[in-house]
Short mmCIF file of C-alpha atoms in Angstrom, two decimals:
data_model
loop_
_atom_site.label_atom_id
_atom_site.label_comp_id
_atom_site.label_asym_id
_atom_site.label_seq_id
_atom_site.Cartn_x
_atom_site.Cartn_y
_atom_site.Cartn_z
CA UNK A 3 79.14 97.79 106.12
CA UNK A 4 81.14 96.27 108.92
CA UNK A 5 79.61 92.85 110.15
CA UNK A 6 81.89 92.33 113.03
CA UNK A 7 82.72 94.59 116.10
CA UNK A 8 84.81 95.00 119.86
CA UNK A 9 83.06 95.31 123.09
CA UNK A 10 85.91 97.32 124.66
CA UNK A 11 87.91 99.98 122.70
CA UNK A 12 91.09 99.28 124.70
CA UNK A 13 92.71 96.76 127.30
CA UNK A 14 95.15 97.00 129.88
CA UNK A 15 97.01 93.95 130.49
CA UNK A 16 99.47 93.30 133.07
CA UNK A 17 103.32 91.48 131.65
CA UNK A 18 103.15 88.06 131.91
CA UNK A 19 99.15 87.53 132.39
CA UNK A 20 97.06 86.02 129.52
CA UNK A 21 94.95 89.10 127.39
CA UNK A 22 91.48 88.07 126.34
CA UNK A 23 90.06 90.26 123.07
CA UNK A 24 86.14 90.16 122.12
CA UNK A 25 84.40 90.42 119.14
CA UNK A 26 80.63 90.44 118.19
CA UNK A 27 79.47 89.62 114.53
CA UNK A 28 76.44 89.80 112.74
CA UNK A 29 76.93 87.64 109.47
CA UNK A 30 76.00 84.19 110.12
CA UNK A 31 77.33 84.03 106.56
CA UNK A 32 80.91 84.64 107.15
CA UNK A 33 83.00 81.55 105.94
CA UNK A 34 86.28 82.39 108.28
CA UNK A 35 86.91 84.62 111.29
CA UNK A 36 89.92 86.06 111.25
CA UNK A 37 92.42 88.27 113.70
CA UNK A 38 95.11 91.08 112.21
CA UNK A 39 97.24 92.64 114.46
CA UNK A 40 97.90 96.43 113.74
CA UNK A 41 101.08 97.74 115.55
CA UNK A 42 101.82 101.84 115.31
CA UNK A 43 102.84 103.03 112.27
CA UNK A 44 102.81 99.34 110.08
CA UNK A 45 99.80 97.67 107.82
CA UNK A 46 97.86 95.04 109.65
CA UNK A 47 100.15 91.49 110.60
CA UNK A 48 97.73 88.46 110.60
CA UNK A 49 97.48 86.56 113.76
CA UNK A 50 95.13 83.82 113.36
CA UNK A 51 92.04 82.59 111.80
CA UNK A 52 89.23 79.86 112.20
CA UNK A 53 86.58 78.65 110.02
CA UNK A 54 83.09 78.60 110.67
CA UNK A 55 82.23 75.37 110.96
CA UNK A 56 85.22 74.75 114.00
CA UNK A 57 84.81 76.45 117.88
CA UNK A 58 88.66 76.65 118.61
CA UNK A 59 91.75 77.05 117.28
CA UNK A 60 95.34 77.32 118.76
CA UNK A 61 98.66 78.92 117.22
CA UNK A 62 101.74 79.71 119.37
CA UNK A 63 100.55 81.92 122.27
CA UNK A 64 97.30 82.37 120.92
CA UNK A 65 94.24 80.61 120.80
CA UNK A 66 90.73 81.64 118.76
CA UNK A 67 87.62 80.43 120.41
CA UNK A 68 84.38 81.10 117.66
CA UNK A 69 80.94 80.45 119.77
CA UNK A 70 78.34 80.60 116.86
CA UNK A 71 75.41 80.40 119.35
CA UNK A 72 76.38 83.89 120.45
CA UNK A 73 78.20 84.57 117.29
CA UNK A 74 80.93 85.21 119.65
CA UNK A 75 84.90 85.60 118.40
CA UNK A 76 87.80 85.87 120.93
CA UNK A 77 91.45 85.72 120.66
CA UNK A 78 93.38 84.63 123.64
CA UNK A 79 97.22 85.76 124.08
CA UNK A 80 99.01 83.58 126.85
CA UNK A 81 101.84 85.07 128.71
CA UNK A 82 101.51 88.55 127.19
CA UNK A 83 104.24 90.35 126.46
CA UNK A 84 105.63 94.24 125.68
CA UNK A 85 105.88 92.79 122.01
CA UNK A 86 102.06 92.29 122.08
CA UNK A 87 100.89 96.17 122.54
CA UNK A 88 98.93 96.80 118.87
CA UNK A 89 95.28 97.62 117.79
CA UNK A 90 93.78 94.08 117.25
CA UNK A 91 90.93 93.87 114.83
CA UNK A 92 88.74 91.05 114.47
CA UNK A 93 88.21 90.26 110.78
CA UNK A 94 85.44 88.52 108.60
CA UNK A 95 85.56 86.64 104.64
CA UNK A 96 82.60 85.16 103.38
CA UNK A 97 82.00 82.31 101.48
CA UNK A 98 83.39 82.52 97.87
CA UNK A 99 83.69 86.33 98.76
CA UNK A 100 87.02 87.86 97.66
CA UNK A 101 86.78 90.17 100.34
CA UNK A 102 88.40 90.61 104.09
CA UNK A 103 86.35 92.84 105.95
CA UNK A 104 87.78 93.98 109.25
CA UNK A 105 85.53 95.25 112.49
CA UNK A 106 86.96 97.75 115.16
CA UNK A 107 89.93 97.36 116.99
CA UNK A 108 90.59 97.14 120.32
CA UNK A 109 93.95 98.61 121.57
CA UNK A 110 96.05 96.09 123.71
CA UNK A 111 98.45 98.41 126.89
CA UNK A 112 100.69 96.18 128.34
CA UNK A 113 101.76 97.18 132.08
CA UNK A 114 105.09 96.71 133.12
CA UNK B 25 110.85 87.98 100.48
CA UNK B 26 107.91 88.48 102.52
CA UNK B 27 107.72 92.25 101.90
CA UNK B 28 104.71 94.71 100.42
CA UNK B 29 106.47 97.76 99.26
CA UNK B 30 104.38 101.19 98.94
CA UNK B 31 105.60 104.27 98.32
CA UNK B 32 105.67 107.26 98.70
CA UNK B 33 105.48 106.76 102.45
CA UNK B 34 103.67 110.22 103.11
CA UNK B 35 102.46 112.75 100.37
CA UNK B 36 100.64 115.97 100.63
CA UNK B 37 98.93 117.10 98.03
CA UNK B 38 96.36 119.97 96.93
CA UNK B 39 92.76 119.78 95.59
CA UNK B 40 93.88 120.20 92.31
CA UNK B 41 97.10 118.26 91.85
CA UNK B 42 97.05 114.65 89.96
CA UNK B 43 99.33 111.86 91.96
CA UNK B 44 99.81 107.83 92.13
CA UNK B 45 100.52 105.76 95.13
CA UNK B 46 102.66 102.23 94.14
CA UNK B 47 102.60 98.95 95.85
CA UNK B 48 104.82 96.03 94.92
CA UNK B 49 105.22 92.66 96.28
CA UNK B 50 107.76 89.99 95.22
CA UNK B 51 106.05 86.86 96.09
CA UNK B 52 103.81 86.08 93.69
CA UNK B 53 100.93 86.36 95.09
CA UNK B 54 97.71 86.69 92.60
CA UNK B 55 95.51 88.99 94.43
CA UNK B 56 96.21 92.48 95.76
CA UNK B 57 94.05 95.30 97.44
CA UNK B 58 93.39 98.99 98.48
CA UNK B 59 92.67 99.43 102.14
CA UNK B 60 91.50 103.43 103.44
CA UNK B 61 91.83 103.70 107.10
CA UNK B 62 91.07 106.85 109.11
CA UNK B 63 93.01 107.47 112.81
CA UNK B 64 91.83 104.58 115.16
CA UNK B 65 89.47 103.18 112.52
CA UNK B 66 89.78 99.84 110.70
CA UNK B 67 91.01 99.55 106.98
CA UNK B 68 88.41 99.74 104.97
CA UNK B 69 88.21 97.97 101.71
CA UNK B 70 88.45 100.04 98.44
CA UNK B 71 89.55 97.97 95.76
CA UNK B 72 90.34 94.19 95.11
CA UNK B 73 92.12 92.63 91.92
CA UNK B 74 92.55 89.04 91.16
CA UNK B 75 94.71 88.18 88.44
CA UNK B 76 95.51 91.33 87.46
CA UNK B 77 92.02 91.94 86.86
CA UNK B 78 89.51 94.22 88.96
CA UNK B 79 87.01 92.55 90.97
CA UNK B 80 85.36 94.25 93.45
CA UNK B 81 85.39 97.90 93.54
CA UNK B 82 83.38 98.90 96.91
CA UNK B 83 81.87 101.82 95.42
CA UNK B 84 85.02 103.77 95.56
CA UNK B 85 84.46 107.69 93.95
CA UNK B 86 85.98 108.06 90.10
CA UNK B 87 88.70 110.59 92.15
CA UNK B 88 90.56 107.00 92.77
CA UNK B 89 91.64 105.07 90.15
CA UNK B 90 93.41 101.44 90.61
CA UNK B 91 95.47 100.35 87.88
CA UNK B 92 97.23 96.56 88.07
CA UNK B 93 99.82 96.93 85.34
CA UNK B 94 101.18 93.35 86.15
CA UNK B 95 101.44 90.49 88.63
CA UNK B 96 103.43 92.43 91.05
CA UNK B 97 102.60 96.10 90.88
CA UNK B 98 99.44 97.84 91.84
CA UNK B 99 98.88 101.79 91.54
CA UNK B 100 96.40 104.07 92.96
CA UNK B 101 96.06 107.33 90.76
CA UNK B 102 94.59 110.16 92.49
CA UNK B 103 92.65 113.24 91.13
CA UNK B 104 90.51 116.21 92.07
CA UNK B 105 90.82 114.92 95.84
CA UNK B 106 88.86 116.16 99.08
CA UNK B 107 90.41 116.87 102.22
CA UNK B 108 88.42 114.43 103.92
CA UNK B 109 90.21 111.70 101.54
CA UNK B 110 93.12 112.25 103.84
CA UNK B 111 93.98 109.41 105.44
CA UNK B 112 96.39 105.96 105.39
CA UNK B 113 96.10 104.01 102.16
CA UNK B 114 97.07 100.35 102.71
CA UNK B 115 98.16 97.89 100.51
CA UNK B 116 98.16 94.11 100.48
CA UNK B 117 98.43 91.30 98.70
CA UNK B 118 97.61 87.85 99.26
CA UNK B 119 98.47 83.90 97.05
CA UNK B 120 94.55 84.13 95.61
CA UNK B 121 91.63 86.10 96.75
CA UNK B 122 90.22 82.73 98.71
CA UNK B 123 92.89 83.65 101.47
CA UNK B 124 92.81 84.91 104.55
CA UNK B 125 96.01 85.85 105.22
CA UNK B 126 96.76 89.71 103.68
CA UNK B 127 100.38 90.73 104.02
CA UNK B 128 99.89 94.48 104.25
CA UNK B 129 102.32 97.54 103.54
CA UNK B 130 103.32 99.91 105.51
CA UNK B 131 100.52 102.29 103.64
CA UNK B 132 101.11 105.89 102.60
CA UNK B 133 99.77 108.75 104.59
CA UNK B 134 97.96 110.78 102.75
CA UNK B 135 97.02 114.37 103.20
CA UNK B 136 94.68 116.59 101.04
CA UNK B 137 95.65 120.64 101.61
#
């Protein structure tokens, strides 16, 4: 079953401001977190991952912040734009697993 | 080429009828996968080959059958279906199965009549 999971089911962001997506897991276990962005009618893109033993990651416009304590994942989008608007699902792969194993999405509106 | 081809993009088929989706990828990547993913629900994993071997089958019902005929093609034959197997099958491959970077197809949509 699913390990990981979204607080909120969809996010309205305003052009231009910075979107902040959750995610709650469950398997301490999980080797690499990982972020997939699913726009409408196209497979999953990957985004962005981070592995276990780090707390934060950046790429270009995005950064992944991993609080274990919590076990806490979010994925931060600077300066969003219309471009961004997709399902984003959070992601888990365990170690040695040959498995990706995503958790639910959370739909990203951008307002003009 | 950064491309995983499946086709067909949409079939409809009947509870009795016998069909295959295809998935192809040009960059020789080592592992590909099976994805099933309902209307606003993530992809769920069905199938995983490594190799062109099978190595994790997630309990997926004998109506599916994967078949990884070489390094670049994977097939999904489909028989004796349900309705409620409608839904998007995904493909993706990825360099090995220790990635975590899938690059998915655009998936067929599937629906069961």
């Amino acid at each position: 079953g699913e390990s990981v999971g979204l607080h909120l089911p969809t996010l309205s962001v305003q052009e231009g401001d910075n979107s902040i997506i959750n995610c709650a897991y469950s398997n301490s276990a999980s080797d690499y977190f990982i972020w997939y962005k699913q726009e409408s009618g196209k497979g999953p893109q990957f985004i962005i991952d981070i592995r276990s033993n780090m707390d934060k990651r950046q790429g270009q416009r995005v950064t992944v912040l991993l609080n274990k304590t919590v076990k806490h994942l979010s994925l931060q989008i600077a300066a969003t734009q219309p471009g961004d608007s997709a399902v984003y699902f959070c992601a888990e792969k365990g170690r040695g697993d040959d498995k990706i194993i995503f958790g639910k999405g959370t739909r990203l509106h951008i307002l003009p | 080429d950064t491309e995983v081809t499946q086709t067909p993009k949409h079939l409809v088929m009947g509870m009795t009828n016998k069909k295959s989706l295809k998935c192809e990828q040009h960059m020789g990547h080592r592992a590909m996968y099976w994805y099933k993913q309902k209307a606003k629900k993530p992809p769920e994993l069905m199938f995983v080959y490594s190799y062109e071997k099978l190595s994790i089958n997630e309990s997926v019902p004998s109506r599916f059958s994967p078949e990884c005929p070489n390094s670049s093609l994977l097939n999904l034959h489909l028989h004796a279906l349900q309705p409620e197997d409608s839904a998007l099958y995904l493909c993706a491959s990825s360099p090995s199965t220790g990635s975590t970077e899938a690059f998915f197809g655009q998936g067929t949509r599937l629906t069961v009549v």
